Amino acid sequence: GGSEAPKKEKPKPPKPRRRMVIIDGYNLIHTWDSLHDLAAQSLEAAREALMDLLADYVAFTKTEVLLVFDAYLVPDGRGSDFLRDGFRVVYTKEHQTADAYIERIIHELGPDYSIRVVTGDYLLQISAVTSGVSRMTTTEFRAEITAVGREITEFIQKLTHRNP
């Protein structure tokens, strides 16, 4: 008979996981005082300001960022997805919340990624934690961006002092 033992495969060493931060854009804007005040005058200006901050963050930390804006209130919103300054920006489709989109993306990216989700939303926090994704409050992320901002400033000062 053909009773050969199945060959055992050697376990592969775990691949280093790519780091990604997924941000609920409006959630962050509305919990960040300066952006919230800006949004009261112009939501577009607030989005632009946030994207500029993230551009510096991404350039300096080399973290992959996905910024998601709810467009479910936009009539006939078809959604959009584009690259900007090295990170991805997504506007969800009509009737699709940022939360729903983020939850789907987390499942699609799976175990190759170490994902942090920046949101103040309670439901999303629960779902993120259960799928092995770490959650970061908007306050924590703001502190991180601010710290990176200081590092960037110090770095630039060092460079400029070296070359008078």
PDB file of C-alpha atoms in Angstrom:
ATOM      1  CA  GLY A   1       0.000   0.000   0.000  1.00  0.00           C
ATOM      2  CA  GLY A   2       0.953   3.636  -0.295  1.00  0.00           C
ATOM      3  CA  SER A   3       1.187   4.605   3.357  1.00  0.00           C
ATOM      4  CA  GLU A   4       3.892   7.255   3.163  1.00  0.00           C
ATOM      5  CA  ALA A   5       4.094   9.724   6.006  1.00  0.00           C
ATOM      6  CA  PRO A   6       3.277  13.264   4.828  1.00  0.00           C
ATOM      7  CA  LYS A   7       6.377  15.418   4.516  1.00  0.00           C
ATOM      8  CA  LYS A   8       6.680  17.995   7.233  1.00  0.00           C
ATOM      9  CA  GLU A   9       7.285  21.502   5.965  1.00  0.00           C
ATOM     10  CA  LYS A  10       9.809  23.623   7.775  1.00  0.00           C
ATOM     11  CA  PRO A  11       8.103  26.533   9.499  1.00  0.00           C
ATOM     12  CA  LYS A  12       8.914  29.766   7.691  1.00  0.00           C
ATOM     13  CA  PRO A  13      10.378  32.535   9.816  1.00  0.00           C
ATOM     14  CA  PRO A  14       7.712  35.178  10.397  1.00  0.00           C
ATOM     15  CA  LYS A  15       7.938  38.056   7.965  1.00  0.00           C
ATOM     16  CA  PRO A  16       8.392  41.444   9.587  1.00  0.00           C
ATOM     17  CA  ARG A  17       4.967  42.996   9.494  1.00  0.00           C
ATOM     18  CA  ARG A  18       4.408  46.282   7.741  1.00  0.00           C
ATOM     19  CA  ARG A  19       3.275  49.064  10.008  1.00  0.00           C
ATOM     20  CA  MET A  20       0.151  50.914   9.101  1.00  0.00           C
ATOM     21  CA  VAL A  21      -1.905  53.596  10.760  1.00  0.00           C
ATOM     22  CA  ILE A  22      -5.533  53.858   9.641  1.00  0.00           C
ATOM     23  CA  ILE A  23      -7.179  57.138  10.576  1.00  0.00           C
ATOM     24  CA  ASP A  24     -10.840  58.044  10.819  1.00  0.00           C
ATOM     25  CA  GLY A  25     -10.334  61.528   9.354  1.00  0.00           C
ATOM     26  CA  TYR A  26     -13.363  63.434  10.599  1.00  0.00           C
ATOM     27  CA  ASN A  27     -13.105  61.805  13.994  1.00  0.00           C
ATOM     28  CA  LEU A  28      -9.559  63.144  14.318  1.00  0.00           C
ATOM     29  CA  ILE A  29     -10.502  66.599  12.989  1.00  0.00           C
ATOM     30  CA  HIS A  30     -13.375  66.977  15.433  1.00  0.00           C
ATOM     31  CA  THR A  31     -11.317  65.978  18.465  1.00  0.00           C
ATOM     32  CA  TRP A  32      -8.346  68.219  17.627  1.00  0.00           C
ATOM     33  CA  ASP A  33      -9.184  71.749  18.768  1.00  0.00           C
ATOM     34  CA  SER A  34      -7.276  73.713  16.136  1.00  0.00           C
ATOM     35  CA  LEU A  35      -8.582  71.518  13.300  1.00  0.00           C
ATOM     36  CA  HIS A  36     -12.093  71.569  14.767  1.00  0.00           C
ATOM     37  CA  ASP A  37     -12.071  75.387  14.803  1.00  0.00           C
ATOM     38  CA  LEU A  38     -10.812  75.405  11.220  1.00  0.00           C
ATOM     39  CA  ALA A  39     -13.539  72.938  10.201  1.00  0.00           C
ATOM     40  CA  ALA A  40     -16.179  75.306  11.577  1.00  0.00           C
ATOM     41  CA  GLN A  41     -15.085  77.770   8.875  1.00  0.00           C
ATOM     42  CA  SER A  42     -14.160  75.287   6.147  1.00  0.00           C
ATOM     43  CA  LEU A  43     -14.171  71.524   6.286  1.00  0.00           C
ATOM     44  CA  GLU A  44     -11.959  71.427   3.224  1.00  0.00           C
ATOM     45  CA  ALA A  45      -9.351  73.643   4.903  1.00  0.00           C
ATOM     46  CA  ALA A  46      -9.379  71.329   7.933  1.00  0.00           C
ATOM     47  CA  ARG A  47      -8.901  68.259   5.706  1.00  0.00           C
ATOM     48  CA  GLU A  48      -6.016  69.965   3.892  1.00  0.00           C
ATOM     49  CA  ALA A  49      -4.356  70.961   7.175  1.00  0.00           C
ATOM     50  CA  LEU A  50      -4.641  67.377   8.455  1.00  0.00           C
ATOM     51  CA  MET A  51      -3.171  66.005   5.214  1.00  0.00           C
ATOM     52  CA  ASP A  52      -0.228  68.422   5.460  1.00  0.00           C
ATOM     53  CA  LEU A  53       0.467  67.284   9.030  1.00  0.00           C
ATOM     54  CA  LEU A  54       0.291  63.644   7.948  1.00  0.00           C
ATOM     55  CA  ALA A  55       2.654  64.251   5.017  1.00  0.00           C
ATOM     56  CA  ASP A  56       5.390  65.284   7.473  1.00  0.00           C
ATOM     57  CA  TYR A  57       4.555  62.395   9.793  1.00  0.00           C
ATOM     58  CA  VAL A  58       4.765  59.833   6.966  1.00  0.00           C
ATOM     59  CA  ALA A  59       7.979  61.264   5.525  1.00  0.00           C
ATOM     60  CA  PHE A  60       9.664  61.202   8.911  1.00  0.00           C
ATOM     61  CA  THR A  61       8.393  57.928  10.412  1.00  0.00           C
ATOM     62  CA  LYS A  62       8.109  55.865   7.190  1.00  0.00           C
ATOM     63  CA  THR A  63       4.805  54.517   8.504  1.00  0.00           C
ATOM     64  CA  GLU A  64       2.130  53.635   5.973  1.00  0.00           C
ATOM     65  CA  VAL A  65      -0.939  55.771   6.506  1.00  0.00           C
ATOM     66  CA  LEU A  66      -4.494  55.333   5.282  1.00  0.00           C
ATOM     67  CA  LEU A  67      -6.729  58.339   5.913  1.00  0.00           C
ATOM     68  CA  VAL A  68     -10.447  57.646   5.614  1.00  0.00           C
ATOM     69  CA  PHE A  69     -13.159  60.299   5.302  1.00  0.00           C
ATOM     70  CA  ASP A  70     -16.835  59.499   5.584  1.00  0.00           C
ATOM     71  CA  ALA A  71     -18.637  60.502   2.434  1.00  0.00           C
ATOM     72  CA  TYR A  72     -21.858  58.731   3.224  1.00  0.00           C
ATOM     73  CA  LEU A  73     -23.646  62.084   3.441  1.00  0.00           C
ATOM     74  CA  VAL A  74     -22.483  63.061  -0.026  1.00  0.00           C
ATOM     75  CA  PRO A  75     -25.396  62.447  -2.413  1.00  0.00           C
ATOM     76  CA  ASP A  76     -24.349  60.098  -5.246  1.00  0.00           C
ATOM     77  CA  GLY A  77     -20.923  59.890  -3.635  1.00  0.00           C
ATOM     78  CA  ARG A  78     -19.022  57.315  -5.651  1.00  0.00           C
ATOM     79  CA  GLY A  79     -16.083  57.446  -3.292  1.00  0.00           C
ATOM     80  CA  SER A  80     -12.495  58.082  -4.242  1.00  0.00           C
ATOM     81  CA  ASP A  81      -9.126  56.682  -3.390  1.00  0.00           C
ATOM     82  CA  PHE A  82      -5.893  58.491  -4.179  1.00  0.00           C
ATOM     83  CA  LEU A  83      -2.292  58.888  -3.114  1.00  0.00           C
ATOM     84  CA  ARG A  84      -1.125  62.114  -1.620  1.00  0.00           C
ATOM     85  CA  ASP A  85       2.364  62.904  -0.311  1.00  0.00           C
ATOM     86  CA  GLY A  86       3.114  59.218   0.161  1.00  0.00           C
ATOM     87  CA  PHE A  87      -0.082  58.113   1.870  1.00  0.00           C
ATOM     88  CA  ARG A  88      -3.517  56.929   0.801  1.00  0.00           C
ATOM     89  CA  VAL A  89      -6.650  59.015   1.178  1.00  0.00           C
ATOM     90  CA  VAL A  90     -10.069  57.408   0.810  1.00  0.00           C
ATOM     91  CA  TYR A  91     -13.473  59.048   0.628  1.00  0.00           C
ATOM     92  CA  THR A  92     -16.075  56.364   1.254  1.00  0.00           C
ATOM     93  CA  LYS A  93     -19.035  55.834  -1.055  1.00  0.00           C
ATOM     94  CA  GLU A  94     -22.507  57.127  -0.336  1.00  0.00           C
ATOM     95  CA  HIS A  95     -24.105  55.219   2.578  1.00  0.00           C
ATOM     96  CA  GLN A  96     -20.737  53.796   3.628  1.00  0.00           C
ATOM     97  CA  THR A  97     -19.349  54.967   6.946  1.00  0.00           C
ATOM     98  CA  ALA A  98     -15.647  55.333   7.601  1.00  0.00           C
ATOM     99  CA  ASP A  99     -16.050  52.706  10.329  1.00  0.00           C
ATOM    100  CA  ALA A 100     -17.489  50.139   7.930  1.00  0.00           C
ATOM    101  CA  TYR A 101     -14.728  50.838   5.420  1.00  0.00           C
ATOM    102  CA  ILE A 102     -11.978  50.603   8.056  1.00  0.00           C
ATOM    103  CA  GLU A 103     -13.331  47.319   9.407  1.00  0.00           C
ATOM    104  CA  ARG A 104     -13.304  45.835   5.907  1.00  0.00           C
ATOM    105  CA  ILE A 105      -9.746  47.027   5.220  1.00  0.00           C
ATOM    106  CA  ILE A 106      -8.503  45.543   8.502  1.00  0.00           C
ATOM    107  CA  HIS A 107      -9.824  42.139   7.437  1.00  0.00           C
ATOM    108  CA  GLU A 108      -8.363  42.488   3.929  1.00  0.00           C
ATOM    109  CA  LEU A 109      -4.872  43.457   5.094  1.00  0.00           C
ATOM    110  CA  GLY A 110      -4.769  40.643   7.586  1.00  0.00           C
ATOM    111  CA  PRO A 111      -1.698  39.336   9.398  1.00  0.00           C
ATOM    112  CA  ASP A 112       0.976  40.913   7.156  1.00  0.00           C
ATOM    113  CA  TYR A 113       0.320  44.205   8.834  1.00  0.00           C
ATOM    114  CA  SER A 114       0.708  45.597  12.277  1.00  0.00           C
ATOM    115  CA  ILE A 115      -2.206  48.033  12.249  1.00  0.00           C
ATOM    116  CA  ARG A 116      -3.101  50.867  14.548  1.00  0.00           C
ATOM    117  CA  VAL A 117      -6.513  52.418  14.098  1.00  0.00           C
ATOM    118  CA  VAL A 118      -6.920  56.019  15.182  1.00  0.00           C
ATOM    119  CA  THR A 119     -10.498  56.640  16.210  1.00  0.00           C
ATOM    120  CA  GLY A 120     -12.600  57.778  19.101  1.00  0.00           C
ATOM    121  CA  ASP A 121     -15.438  55.595  17.921  1.00  0.00           C
ATOM    122  CA  TYR A 122     -16.477  52.973  20.439  1.00  0.00           C
ATOM    123  CA  LEU A 123     -17.833  50.310  18.077  1.00  0.00           C
ATOM    124  CA  LEU A 124     -14.764  50.404  15.915  1.00  0.00           C
ATOM    125  CA  GLN A 125     -12.542  50.146  19.003  1.00  0.00           C
ATOM    126  CA  ILE A 126     -14.178  46.867  19.987  1.00  0.00           C
ATOM    127  CA  SER A 127     -13.863  45.398  16.510  1.00  0.00           C
ATOM    128  CA  ALA A 128     -10.267  46.559  16.139  1.00  0.00           C
ATOM    129  CA  VAL A 129      -9.208  45.042  19.423  1.00  0.00           C
ATOM    130  CA  THR A 130     -10.813  41.683  18.650  1.00  0.00           C
ATOM    131  CA  SER A 131      -8.973  41.297  15.349  1.00  0.00           C
ATOM    132  CA  GLY A 132      -5.544  41.795  16.903  1.00  0.00           C
ATOM    133  CA  VAL A 133      -5.292  45.371  15.780  1.00  0.00           C
ATOM    134  CA  SER A 134      -4.189  47.974  18.244  1.00  0.00           C
ATOM    135  CA  ARG A 135      -6.330  50.983  18.800  1.00  0.00           C
ATOM    136  CA  MET A 136      -5.112  54.470  19.403  1.00  0.00           C
ATOM    137  CA  THR A 137      -7.312  57.293  20.575  1.00  0.00           C
ATOM    138  CA  THR A 138      -7.260  60.524  18.607  1.00  0.00           C
ATOM    139  CA  THR A 139      -5.631  62.185  21.638  1.00  0.00           C
ATOM    140  CA  GLU A 140      -2.770  59.666  21.666  1.00  0.00           C
ATOM    141  CA  PHE A 141      -2.198  60.067  17.941  1.00  0.00           C
ATOM    142  CA  ARG A 142      -2.241  63.854  18.230  1.00  0.00           C
ATOM    143  CA  ALA A 143       0.477  63.583  20.882  1.00  0.00           C
ATOM    144  CA  GLU A 144       2.519  61.354  18.565  1.00  0.00           C
ATOM    145  CA  ILE A 145       2.177  63.754  15.622  1.00  0.00           C
ATOM    146  CA  THR A 146       3.152  66.651  17.870  1.00  0.00           C
ATOM    147  CA  ALA A 147       6.219  64.752  19.120  1.00  0.00           C
ATOM    148  CA  VAL A 148       7.235  63.890  15.553  1.00  0.00           C
ATOM    149  CA  GLY A 149       6.739  67.544  14.630  1.00  0.00           C
ATOM    150  CA  ARG A 150       9.207  68.525  17.353  1.00  0.00           C
ATOM    151  CA  GLU A 151      11.696  65.893  16.166  1.00  0.00           C
ATOM    152  CA  ILE A 152      11.430  67.203  12.610  1.00  0.00           C
ATOM    153  CA  THR A 153      12.015  70.766  13.818  1.00  0.00           C
ATOM    154  CA  GLU A 154      15.052  69.728  15.883  1.00  0.00           C
ATOM    155  CA  PHE A 155      16.407  67.679  12.982  1.00  0.00           C
ATOM    156  CA  ILE A 156      16.113  70.654  10.616  1.00  0.00           C
ATOM    157  CA  GLN A 157      17.758  72.942  13.178  1.00  0.00           C
ATOM    158  CA  LYS A 158      20.688  70.528  13.519  1.00  0.00           C
ATOM    159  CA  LEU A 159      21.096  70.445   9.754  1.00  0.00           C
ATOM    160  CA  THR A 160      21.020  74.216   9.419  1.00  0.00           C
ATOM    161  CA  HIS A 161      23.472  74.761  12.286  1.00  0.00           C
ATOM    162  CA  ARG A 162      25.906  72.307  10.738  1.00  0.00           C
ATOM    163  CA  ASN A 163      26.014  74.261   7.473  1.00  0.00           C
ATOM    164  CA  PRO A 164      26.175  77.946   8.355  1.00  0.00           C
TER     165      PRO A 164
END
